[in-house]
XYZ file of C-alpha atoms in Angstrom:
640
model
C -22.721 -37.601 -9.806
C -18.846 -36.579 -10.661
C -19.763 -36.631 -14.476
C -22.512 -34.265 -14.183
C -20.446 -31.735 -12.031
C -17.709 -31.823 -13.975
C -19.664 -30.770 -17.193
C -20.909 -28.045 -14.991
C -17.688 -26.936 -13.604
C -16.892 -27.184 -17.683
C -19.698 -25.455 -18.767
C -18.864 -22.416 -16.139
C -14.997 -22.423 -17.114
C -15.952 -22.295 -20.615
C -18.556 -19.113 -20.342
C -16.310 -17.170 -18.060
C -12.640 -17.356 -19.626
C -13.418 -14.065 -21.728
C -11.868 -10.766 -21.489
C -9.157 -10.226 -18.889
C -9.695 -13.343 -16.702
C -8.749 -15.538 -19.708
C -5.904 -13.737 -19.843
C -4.879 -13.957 -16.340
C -5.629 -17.965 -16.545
C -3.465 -18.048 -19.299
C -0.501 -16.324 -17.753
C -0.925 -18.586 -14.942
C -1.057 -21.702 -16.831
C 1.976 -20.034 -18.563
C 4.122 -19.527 -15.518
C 2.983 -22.817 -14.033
C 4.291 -24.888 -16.837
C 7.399 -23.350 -16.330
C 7.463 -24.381 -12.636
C 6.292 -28.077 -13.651
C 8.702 -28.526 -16.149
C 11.357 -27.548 -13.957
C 10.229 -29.763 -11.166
C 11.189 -32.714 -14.039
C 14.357 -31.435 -14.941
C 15.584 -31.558 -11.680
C 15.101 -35.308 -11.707
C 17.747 -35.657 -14.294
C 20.634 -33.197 -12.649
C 23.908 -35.149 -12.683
C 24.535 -35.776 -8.367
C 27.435 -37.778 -7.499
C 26.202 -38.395 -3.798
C 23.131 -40.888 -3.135
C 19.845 -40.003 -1.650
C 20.572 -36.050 -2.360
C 18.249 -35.902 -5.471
C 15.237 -37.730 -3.533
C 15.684 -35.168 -1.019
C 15.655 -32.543 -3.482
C 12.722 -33.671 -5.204
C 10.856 -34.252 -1.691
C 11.438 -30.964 -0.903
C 10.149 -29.121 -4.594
C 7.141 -31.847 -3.393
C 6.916 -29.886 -0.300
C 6.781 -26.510 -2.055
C 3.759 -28.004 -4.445
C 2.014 -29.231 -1.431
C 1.836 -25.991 0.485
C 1.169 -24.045 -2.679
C -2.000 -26.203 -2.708
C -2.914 -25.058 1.211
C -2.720 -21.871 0.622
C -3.091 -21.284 -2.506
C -6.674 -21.196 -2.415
C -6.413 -18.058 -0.437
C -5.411 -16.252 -3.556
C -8.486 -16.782 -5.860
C -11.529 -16.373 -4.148
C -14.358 -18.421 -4.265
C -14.588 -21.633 -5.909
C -16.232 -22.765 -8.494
C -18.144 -24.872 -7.472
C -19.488 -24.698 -3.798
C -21.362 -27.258 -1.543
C -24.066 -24.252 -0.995
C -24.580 -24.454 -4.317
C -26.270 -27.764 -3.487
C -27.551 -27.115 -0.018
C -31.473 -27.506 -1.530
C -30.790 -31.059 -3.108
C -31.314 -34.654 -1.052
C -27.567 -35.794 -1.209
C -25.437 -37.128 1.490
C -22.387 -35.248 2.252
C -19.795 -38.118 1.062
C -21.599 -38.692 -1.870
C -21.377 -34.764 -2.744
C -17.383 -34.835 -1.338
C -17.085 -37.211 -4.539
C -18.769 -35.902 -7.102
C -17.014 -32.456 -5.534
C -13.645 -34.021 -5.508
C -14.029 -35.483 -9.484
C -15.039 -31.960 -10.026
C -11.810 -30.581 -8.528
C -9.646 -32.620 -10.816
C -11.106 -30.219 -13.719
C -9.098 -27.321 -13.928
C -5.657 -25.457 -14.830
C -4.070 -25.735 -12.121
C -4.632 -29.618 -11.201
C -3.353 -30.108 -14.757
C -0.339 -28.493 -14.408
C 0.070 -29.938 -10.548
C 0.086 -33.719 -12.298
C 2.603 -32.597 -15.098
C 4.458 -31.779 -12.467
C 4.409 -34.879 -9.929
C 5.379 -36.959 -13.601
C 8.880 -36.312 -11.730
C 8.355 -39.007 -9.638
C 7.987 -41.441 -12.753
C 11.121 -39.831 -14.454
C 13.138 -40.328 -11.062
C 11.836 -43.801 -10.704
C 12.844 -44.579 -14.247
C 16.914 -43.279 -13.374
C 16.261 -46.607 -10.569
C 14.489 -49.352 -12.340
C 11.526 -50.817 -14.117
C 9.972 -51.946 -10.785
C 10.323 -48.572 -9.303
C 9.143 -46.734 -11.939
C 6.316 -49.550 -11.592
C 5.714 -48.070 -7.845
C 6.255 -44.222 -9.410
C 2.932 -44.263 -11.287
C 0.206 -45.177 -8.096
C 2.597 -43.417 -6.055
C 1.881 -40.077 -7.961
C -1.363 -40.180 -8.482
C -1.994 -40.685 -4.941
C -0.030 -37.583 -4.219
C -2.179 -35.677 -6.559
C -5.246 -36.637 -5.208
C -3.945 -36.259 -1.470
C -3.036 -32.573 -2.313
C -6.309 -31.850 -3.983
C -7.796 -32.946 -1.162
C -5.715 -31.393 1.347
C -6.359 -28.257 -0.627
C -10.101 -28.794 0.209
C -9.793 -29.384 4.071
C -7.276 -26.720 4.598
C -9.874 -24.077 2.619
C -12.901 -24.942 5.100
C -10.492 -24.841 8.150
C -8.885 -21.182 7.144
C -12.683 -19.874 7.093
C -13.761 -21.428 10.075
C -10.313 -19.975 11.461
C -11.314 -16.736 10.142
C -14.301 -16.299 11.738
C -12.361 -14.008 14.501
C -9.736 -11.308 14.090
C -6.429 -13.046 15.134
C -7.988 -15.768 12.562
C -8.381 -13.529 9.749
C -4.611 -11.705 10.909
C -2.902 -15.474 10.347
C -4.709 -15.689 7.355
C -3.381 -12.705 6.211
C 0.148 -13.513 7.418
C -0.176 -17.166 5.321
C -1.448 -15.562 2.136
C 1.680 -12.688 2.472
C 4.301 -15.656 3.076
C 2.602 -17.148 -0.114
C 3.047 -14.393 -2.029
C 6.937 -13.707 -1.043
C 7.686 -17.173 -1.252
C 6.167 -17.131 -5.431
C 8.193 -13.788 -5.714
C 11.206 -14.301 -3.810
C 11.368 -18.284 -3.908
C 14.806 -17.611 -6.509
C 16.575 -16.593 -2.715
C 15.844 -20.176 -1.944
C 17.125 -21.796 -4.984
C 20.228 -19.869 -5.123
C 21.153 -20.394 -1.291
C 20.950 -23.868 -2.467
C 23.217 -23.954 -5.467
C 25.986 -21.716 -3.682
C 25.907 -23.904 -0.405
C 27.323 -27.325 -0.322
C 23.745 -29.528 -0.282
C 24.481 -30.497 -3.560
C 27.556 -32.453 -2.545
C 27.419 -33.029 1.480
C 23.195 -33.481 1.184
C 21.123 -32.308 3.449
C 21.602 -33.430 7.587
C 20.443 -36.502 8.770
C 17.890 -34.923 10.761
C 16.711 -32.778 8.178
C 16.263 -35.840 5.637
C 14.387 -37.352 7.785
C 11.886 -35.015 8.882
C 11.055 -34.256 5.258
C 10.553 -38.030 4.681
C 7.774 -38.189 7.175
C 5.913 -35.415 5.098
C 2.821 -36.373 3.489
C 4.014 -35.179 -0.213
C 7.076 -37.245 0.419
C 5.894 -40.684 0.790
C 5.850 -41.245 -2.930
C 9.315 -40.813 -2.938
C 9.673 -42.949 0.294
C 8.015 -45.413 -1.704
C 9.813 -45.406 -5.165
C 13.459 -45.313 -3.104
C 12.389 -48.116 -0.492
C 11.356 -50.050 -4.122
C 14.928 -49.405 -5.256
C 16.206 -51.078 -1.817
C 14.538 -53.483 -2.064
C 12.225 -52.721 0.983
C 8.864 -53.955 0.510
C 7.331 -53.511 3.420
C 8.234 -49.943 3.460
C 7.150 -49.010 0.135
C 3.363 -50.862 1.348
C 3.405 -49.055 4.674
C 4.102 -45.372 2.455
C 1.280 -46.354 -0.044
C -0.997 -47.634 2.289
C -0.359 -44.953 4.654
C -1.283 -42.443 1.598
C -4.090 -44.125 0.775
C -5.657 -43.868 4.308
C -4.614 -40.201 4.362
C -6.462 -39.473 1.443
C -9.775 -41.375 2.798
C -9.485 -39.681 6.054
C -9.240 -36.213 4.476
C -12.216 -37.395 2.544
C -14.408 -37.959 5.320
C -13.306 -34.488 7.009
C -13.960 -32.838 4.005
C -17.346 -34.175 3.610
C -18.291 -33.753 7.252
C -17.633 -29.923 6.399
C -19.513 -29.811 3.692
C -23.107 -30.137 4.844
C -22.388 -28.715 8.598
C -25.462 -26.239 10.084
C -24.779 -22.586 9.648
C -22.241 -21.510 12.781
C -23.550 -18.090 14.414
C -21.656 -15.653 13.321
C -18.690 -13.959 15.567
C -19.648 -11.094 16.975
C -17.168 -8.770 17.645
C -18.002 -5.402 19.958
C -16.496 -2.146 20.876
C -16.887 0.556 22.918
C -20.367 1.097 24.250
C -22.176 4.304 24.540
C -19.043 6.553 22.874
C -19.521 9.690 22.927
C -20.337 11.334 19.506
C -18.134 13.963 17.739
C -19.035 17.760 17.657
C -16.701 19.214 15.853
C -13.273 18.633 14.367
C -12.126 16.065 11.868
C -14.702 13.177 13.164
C -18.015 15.460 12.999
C -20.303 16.191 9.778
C -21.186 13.232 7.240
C -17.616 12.776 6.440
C -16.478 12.377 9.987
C -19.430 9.454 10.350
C -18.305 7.483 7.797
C -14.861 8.198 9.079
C -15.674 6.279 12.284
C -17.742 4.012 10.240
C -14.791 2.545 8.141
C -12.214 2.260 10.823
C -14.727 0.343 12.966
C -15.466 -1.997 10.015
C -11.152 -2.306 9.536
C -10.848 -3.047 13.538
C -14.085 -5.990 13.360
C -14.930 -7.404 9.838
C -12.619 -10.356 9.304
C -12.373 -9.852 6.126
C -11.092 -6.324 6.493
C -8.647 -7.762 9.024
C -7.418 -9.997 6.359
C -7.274 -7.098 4.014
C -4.772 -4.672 6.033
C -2.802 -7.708 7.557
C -1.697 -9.109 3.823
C 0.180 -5.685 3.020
C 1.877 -5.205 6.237
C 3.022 -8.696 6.392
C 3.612 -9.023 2.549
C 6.074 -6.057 3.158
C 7.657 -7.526 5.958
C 8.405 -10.621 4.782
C 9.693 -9.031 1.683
C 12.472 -6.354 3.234
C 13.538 -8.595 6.125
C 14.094 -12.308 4.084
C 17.258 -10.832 1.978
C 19.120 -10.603 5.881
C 19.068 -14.518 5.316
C 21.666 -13.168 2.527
C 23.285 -10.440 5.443
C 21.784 -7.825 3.029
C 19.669 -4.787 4.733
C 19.086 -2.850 0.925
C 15.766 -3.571 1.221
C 14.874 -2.489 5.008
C 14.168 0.812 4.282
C 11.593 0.158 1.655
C 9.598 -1.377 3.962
C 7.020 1.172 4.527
C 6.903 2.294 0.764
C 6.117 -1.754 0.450
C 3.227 -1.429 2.651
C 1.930 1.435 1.178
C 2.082 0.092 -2.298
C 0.357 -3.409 -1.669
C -1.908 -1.679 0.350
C -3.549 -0.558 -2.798
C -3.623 -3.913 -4.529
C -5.626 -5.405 -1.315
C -8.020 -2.808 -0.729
C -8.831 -1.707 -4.149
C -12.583 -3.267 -3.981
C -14.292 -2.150 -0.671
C -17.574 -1.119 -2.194
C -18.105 -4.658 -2.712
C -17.480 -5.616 0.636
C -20.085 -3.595 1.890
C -22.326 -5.110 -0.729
C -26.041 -4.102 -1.651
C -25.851 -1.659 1.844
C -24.416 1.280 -0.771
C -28.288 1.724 -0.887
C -27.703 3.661 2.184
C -25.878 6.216 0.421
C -27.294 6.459 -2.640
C -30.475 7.999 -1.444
C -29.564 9.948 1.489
C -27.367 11.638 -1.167
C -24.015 11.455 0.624
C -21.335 10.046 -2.208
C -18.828 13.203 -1.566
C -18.771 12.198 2.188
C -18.699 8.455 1.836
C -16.133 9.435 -0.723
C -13.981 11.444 1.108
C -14.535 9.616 4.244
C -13.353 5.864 3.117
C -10.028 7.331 1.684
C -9.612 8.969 5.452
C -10.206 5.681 6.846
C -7.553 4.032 4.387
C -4.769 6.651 5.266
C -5.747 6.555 9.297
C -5.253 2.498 8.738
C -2.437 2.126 6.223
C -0.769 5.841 6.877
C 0.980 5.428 10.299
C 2.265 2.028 9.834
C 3.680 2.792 6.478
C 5.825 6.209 8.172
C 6.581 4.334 10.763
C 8.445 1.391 9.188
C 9.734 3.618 6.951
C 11.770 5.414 9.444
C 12.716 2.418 12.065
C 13.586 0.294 8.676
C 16.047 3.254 8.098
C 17.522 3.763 10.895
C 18.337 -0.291 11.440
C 19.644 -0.168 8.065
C 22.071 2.438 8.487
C 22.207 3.155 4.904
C 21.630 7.230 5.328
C 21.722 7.577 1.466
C 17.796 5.700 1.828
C 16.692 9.204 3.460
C 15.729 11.232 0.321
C 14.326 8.153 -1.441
C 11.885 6.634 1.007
C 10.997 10.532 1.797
C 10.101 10.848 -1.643
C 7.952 7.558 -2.264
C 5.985 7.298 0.869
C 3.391 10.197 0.654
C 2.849 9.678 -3.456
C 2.240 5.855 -2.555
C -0.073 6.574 0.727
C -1.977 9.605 -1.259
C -1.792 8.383 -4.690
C -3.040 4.933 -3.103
C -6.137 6.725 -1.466
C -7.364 8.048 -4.590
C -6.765 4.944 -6.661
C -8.436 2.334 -3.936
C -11.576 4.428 -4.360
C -11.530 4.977 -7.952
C -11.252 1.561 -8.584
C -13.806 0.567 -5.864
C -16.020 2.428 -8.061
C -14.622 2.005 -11.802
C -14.108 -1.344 -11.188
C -16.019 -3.064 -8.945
C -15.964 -7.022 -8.893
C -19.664 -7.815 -7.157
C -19.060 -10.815 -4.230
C -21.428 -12.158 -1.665
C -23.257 -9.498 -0.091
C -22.461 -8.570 3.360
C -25.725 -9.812 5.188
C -25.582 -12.747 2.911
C -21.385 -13.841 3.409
C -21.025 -17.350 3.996
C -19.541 -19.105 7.042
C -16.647 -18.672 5.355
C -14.830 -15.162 4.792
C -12.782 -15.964 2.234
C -15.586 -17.112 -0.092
C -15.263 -12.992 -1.331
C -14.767 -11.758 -4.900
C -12.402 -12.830 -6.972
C -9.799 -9.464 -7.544
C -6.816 -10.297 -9.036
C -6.904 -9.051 -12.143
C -7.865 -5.783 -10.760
C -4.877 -6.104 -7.805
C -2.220 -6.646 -10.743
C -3.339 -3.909 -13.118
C -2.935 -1.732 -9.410
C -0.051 -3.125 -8.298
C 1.971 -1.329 -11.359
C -0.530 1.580 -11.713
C 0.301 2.264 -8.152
C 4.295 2.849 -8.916
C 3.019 5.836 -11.496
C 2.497 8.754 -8.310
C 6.255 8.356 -7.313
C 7.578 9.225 -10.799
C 8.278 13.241 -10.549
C 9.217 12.659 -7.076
C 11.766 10.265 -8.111
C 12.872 11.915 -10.959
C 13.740 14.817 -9.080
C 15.880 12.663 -6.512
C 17.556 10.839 -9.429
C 18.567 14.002 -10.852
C 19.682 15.581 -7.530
C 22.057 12.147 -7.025
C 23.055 12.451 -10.383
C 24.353 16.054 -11.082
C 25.019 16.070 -6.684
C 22.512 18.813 -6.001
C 21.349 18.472 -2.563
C 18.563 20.529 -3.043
C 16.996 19.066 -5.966
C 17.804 15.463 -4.045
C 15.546 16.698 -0.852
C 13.123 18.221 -3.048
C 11.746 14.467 -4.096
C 9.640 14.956 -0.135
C 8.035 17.694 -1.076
C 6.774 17.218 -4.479
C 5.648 13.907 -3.432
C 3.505 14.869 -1.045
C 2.184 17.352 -3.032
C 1.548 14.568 -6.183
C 0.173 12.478 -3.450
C -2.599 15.519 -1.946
C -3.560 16.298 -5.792
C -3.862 12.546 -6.470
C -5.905 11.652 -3.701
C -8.152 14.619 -3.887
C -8.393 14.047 -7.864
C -9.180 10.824 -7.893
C -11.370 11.289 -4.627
C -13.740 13.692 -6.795
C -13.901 11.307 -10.206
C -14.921 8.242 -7.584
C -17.318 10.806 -6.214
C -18.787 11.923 -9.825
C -18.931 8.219 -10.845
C -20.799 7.056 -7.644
C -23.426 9.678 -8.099
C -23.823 8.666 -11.897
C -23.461 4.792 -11.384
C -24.377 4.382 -7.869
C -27.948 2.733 -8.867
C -25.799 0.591 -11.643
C -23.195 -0.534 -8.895
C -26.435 -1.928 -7.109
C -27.718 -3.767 -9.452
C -24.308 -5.272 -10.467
C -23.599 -6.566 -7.052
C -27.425 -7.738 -6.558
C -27.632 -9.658 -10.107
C -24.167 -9.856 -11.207
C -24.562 -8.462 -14.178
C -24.519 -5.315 -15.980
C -27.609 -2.935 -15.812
C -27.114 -1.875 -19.626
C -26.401 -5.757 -20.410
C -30.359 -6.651 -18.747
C -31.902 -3.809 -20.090
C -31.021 -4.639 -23.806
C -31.181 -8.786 -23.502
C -35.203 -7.911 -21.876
C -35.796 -5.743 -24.888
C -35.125 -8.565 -26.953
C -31.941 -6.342 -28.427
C -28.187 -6.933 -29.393
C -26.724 -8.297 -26.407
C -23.736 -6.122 -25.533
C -20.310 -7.569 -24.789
C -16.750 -6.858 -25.528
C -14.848 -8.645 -28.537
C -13.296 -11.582 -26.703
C -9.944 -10.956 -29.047
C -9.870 -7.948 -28.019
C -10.591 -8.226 -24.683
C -8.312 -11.244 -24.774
C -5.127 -8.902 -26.245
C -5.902 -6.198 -23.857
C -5.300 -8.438 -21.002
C -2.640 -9.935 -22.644
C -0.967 -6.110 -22.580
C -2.017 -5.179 -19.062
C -0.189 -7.928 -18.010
C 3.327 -7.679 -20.636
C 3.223 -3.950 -20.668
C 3.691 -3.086 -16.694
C 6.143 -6.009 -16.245
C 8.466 -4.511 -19.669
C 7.513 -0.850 -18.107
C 8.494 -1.283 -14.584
C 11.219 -4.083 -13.681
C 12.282 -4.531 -17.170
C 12.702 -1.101 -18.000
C 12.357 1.780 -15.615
C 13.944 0.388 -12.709
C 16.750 -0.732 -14.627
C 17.421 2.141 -16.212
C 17.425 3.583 -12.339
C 19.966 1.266 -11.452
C 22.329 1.183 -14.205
C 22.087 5.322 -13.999
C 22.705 5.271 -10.186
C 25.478 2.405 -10.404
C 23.323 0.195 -8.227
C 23.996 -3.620 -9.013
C 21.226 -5.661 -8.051
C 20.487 -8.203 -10.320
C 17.206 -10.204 -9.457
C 15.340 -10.851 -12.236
C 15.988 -7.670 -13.686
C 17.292 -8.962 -17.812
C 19.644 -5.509 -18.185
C 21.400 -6.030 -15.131
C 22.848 -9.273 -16.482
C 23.766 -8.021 -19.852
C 27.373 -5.967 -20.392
C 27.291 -2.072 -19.223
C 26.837 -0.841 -23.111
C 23.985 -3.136 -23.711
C 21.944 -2.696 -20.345
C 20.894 0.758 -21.085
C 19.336 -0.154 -24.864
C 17.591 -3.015 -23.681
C 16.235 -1.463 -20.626
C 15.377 1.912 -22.516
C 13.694 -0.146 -25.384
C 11.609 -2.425 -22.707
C 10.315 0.793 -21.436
C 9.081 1.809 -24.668
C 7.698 -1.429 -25.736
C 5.525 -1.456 -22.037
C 4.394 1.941 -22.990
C 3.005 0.546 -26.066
C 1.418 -2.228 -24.757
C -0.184 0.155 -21.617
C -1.374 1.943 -24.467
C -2.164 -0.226 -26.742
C -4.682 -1.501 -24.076
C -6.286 1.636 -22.969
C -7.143 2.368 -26.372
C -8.592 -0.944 -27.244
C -10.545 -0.323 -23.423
C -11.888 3.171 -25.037
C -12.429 1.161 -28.130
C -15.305 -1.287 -26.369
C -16.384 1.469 -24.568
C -17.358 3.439 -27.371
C -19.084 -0.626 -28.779
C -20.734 -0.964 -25.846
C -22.623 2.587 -25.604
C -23.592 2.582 -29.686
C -25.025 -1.042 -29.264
C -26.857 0.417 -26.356
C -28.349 2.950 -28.254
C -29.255 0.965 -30.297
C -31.042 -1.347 -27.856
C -32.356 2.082 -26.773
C -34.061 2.434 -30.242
C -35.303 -0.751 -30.316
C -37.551 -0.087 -27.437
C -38.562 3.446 -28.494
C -40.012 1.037 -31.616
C -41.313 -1.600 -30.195
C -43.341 0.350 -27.902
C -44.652 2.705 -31.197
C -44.053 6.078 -29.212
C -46.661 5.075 -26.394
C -44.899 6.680 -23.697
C -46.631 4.157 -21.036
C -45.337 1.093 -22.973
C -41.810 2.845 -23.070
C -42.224 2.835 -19.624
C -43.432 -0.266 -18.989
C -39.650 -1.503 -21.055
C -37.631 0.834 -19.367
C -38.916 -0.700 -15.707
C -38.179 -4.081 -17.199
């Protein structure tokens, strides 16, 4: 059963790593390496003091063990899901095996047991017989995080069935998200306080011991001591941890369909004449903030950015540092159009609807309301509470002039790329028990997440000129001219997502019925070229997507901000640690080199665009021959 699963699960990763998503597995794989192969150097840092290196290694454990709870949260659906089997006669533990051998497949697993090899290398510092202990000890670990990975994935759905379930999954995938960015807080705190040589309390030591993900290294130190029956109790009590998950995880696997929550407002309201919340537009108006307030998965959607934001301005007062409080609504604002960048596809094949009652320009205009009535008040708000608890009055001009490009800009891109790029999930009617089985956006969030910084560039300009040459008017102006780049953004982008809808509306609804492309179906029935993208290509134009925002943005632009405005934040920002007369080269040429690459892969995007529609017309001709001019048979083609 495992074998045949796992050349499935083979078979699938090998036909979809094409195009962007190969890229984005390969940046992963990239950055996860990195994290693995630090893991193992720490094992062989020099510390004088006993028992403070376990500790430190039980805690990286802890870190790798709660990026495999919620780490699921990030990508989506899996692979491979028990639904996927619901029609075939197997028992539930015997399809939690084949499953689990299934799981082990995979980029991340692989880099997850490169990294627990730090048990073996600390065990080998100790002794042949602990190193001995070391190699059951970690493999039991991975398989007990797998696993826990599994369990924790069917209990967040079943949590986020309701609203406050889908809010704390929200809040969990935000603190997942800061904790990847901002987890360089962490290790610095430790290197500048005295764990290194004091160790960690008593208390503290021994809490983390009683962890799951740090029994291995119970076992491997109680081996060095000399404590056998400790190092069987830790093994043992792994090993009936991992069949216990087992059996949970295979009870969920084959449970009934659970009704589904349902989640009511206000009877008989009273409907809209006029104003704002009458006509077409005003009905989906009401529409989309009634799906925000009850779909779970909507409630997911506007809790990540809020908390994500959060998280992000308050955790540098662990430092006594309030710089980032008042950039707490422009935060918001900004990952707001990362998480709600696909919401035609939530709504699934139900676009229908609006395709032939004729209403794009209202649905249009109506959804981009919705996101500025949802996202809109929250981001002001923070913006000016965050400000005023700050205390830093020089923040006033700044956040003025990033919040309404961010909110307005963001309302025209969400809805563009709802549209442009749509990533087809399990249809509404259809969505599994579980909510977070929902396409898989990431790609598309990332590309946003830097796209999204582009609306607050005049405004900014025009407040970094104003502080520069101390012109208070051209410094205030940065409000203004944002919220004017925000109205024309919005109401730009607004009408290109309505154009496209109209154009591509029936296309969209065949994409999220089949999966597949309508242009792709038409040509591989014909019995013509199939069309698809050059995988180099579309391999190098990920590859840029992903190099040229990160050299455009942190690496150059905002750099170049700070070394211009004497601000001296370092982060992770490569000019800030270089001397004054070097900073402003390197950050000048990492702007032009992510220009480049932002170019470099819009052209080779054009490129396959212009590929894809000649091979169409020439799957076009095709037909027109093989049906010999008979306009019935051409007919009979073009319905197939």
């Amino acid at each position: 059963m495992a074998d045949v699963l796992i050349r499935m699960k083979l078979a699938i990763i090998r036909h979809s790593m094409t195009g962007g998503k190969a890229a984005w597995m390969f940046t992963g794989a990239i950055f996860g390496l990195l994290f693995a192969t630090a893991t193992i150097w720490l094992t062989f840092v020099d510390i004088a003091k006993p028992g403070v290196l376990g500790d430190l290694l039980a805690c990286v454990w802890a870190m790798w063990m709660l990026g495999w709870v919620v780490g699921p949260l990030w990508g989506g659906s899996a692979v491979l899901r028990a639904d996927h089997f619901a029609l075939l006669p197997l028992p539930r533990r015997k399809l939690a095996v084949g499953l689990l051998g299934a799981a082990f497949v995979g980029i991340t697993t692989a880099v997850t047991a490169l990294a627990f090899l730090s048990l073996i290398t600390y065990a080998a510092h100790l002794g042949v017989v602990p190193a001995l202990i070391a190699v059951p000890a970690a493999a039991g670990e991975l398989v007990f995080v797998v696993l826990l990975s599994r369990v924790a994935y069917a209990l967040f759905g079943f949590v986020a069935t309701s609203r406050i379930g889908a809010a704390i999954t929200g809040v969990l995938f935000a603190a997942m998200i800061v904790l990847s960015q901002s987890g360089w807080m962490i290790i610095v705190a430790v290197i500048y306080s005295d764990v290194l040589s004091t160790g960690f309390s008593s208390s503290f030591s021994t809490t983390l011991r009683w962890i799951p993900s740090s029994w291995g290294v119970v076992a491997v130190d109680a081996a060095d001591h000399g404590d056998w029956l400790l190092v069987l109790g830790a093994l043992a009590g792994l090993a009936v941890l991992i069949g216990l998950l087992l059996l949970i995880w295979a009870a969920t696997l084959g449970t009934p369909r659970r009704s589904r929550v349902t989640i009511r407002g206000t009877s008989h309201a009273p409907v809209p004449t006029g104003g704002l919340f009458a006509g077409p537009t005003g009905a989906v108006f009401r529409k989309e903030l009634r799906t925000w307030w009850r779909d779970p998965l909507r409630t997911t959607t506007a809790t990540v950015p809020i908390a994500w934001a959060l998280f992000t301005a308050l955790l540098p007062l662990t430092f006594d540092a309030k710089e980032l409080l008042p950039w707490a609504g422009p935060a918001v604002a900004l990952f707001a159009i990362t998480s709600a960048c696909n919401l035609y596809s939530q709504d699934g094949t139900a676009l229908w609807q609006t395709i032939t009652a004729g209403t794009e320009h209202a649905d249009v205009r109506g959804r981009q309301w919705a996101y500025l009535a949802v996202f809109g008040p929250i981001s002001i708000a923070l913006s000016i509470g965050f400000t005023v608890w700050s205390g830093l009055t020089w923040a006033w001009p700044w956040v003025a002039a990033t919040v309404p490009a961010l909110l307005g800009g963001g309302a025209g891109l969400i809805i563009y790329a709802s549209v442009a790029a749509m990533v087809p999930g399990p249809d509404a009617h259809r969505r599994p028990d579980n909510p977070l089985e929902r396409a898989d956006t990431t790609g598309q969030s990332h590309v946003l997440f830097w796209l999204g910084l582009i609306p607050v560039a005049p405004a900014l300009t025009a407040v970094i000129l104003g502080d520069q040459f101390d012109l208070p008017v051209l410094l205030w102006a940065g409000g203004p001219i944002s919220l004017a780049t925000g109205i024309a953004l919005a109401w730009w982008l607004g009408s290109a997502a309505r154009n496209k809808l109209t154009a591509k509306g029936a296309e969209m609804l065949h994409i999220m019925r089949t999966g597949r492309n309508t242009a792709a179906g038409r040509a591989a029935a014909a019995g013509g070229t199939k069309i698809e993208v050059s995988k180099r290509d579309a391999t190098i134009a990920g590859l840029c997507w992903v190099g040229g925002p990160i050299l455009l943005f942190p690496q150059g632009l905002v750099p170049l901000v700070f070394i211009l405005t004497g601000v001296d934040v370092k982060s992770w920002f490569l000019a800030m640690y270089l001397p004054h007369e070097w900073g402003t080269p390197v950050a000048g040429v990492s702007l032009l080199i992510g220009i480049f690459l932002c170019a470099q892969a819009i052209l080779i995007a054009a490129r396959n665009k212009n590929i894809a529609a000649q091979r169409e017309a020439a799957a076009a001709r095709e037909r027109d021959e093989a049906a010999g001019g008979d306009p019935a048979q051409h007919h009979q083609l073009e319905s197939v």
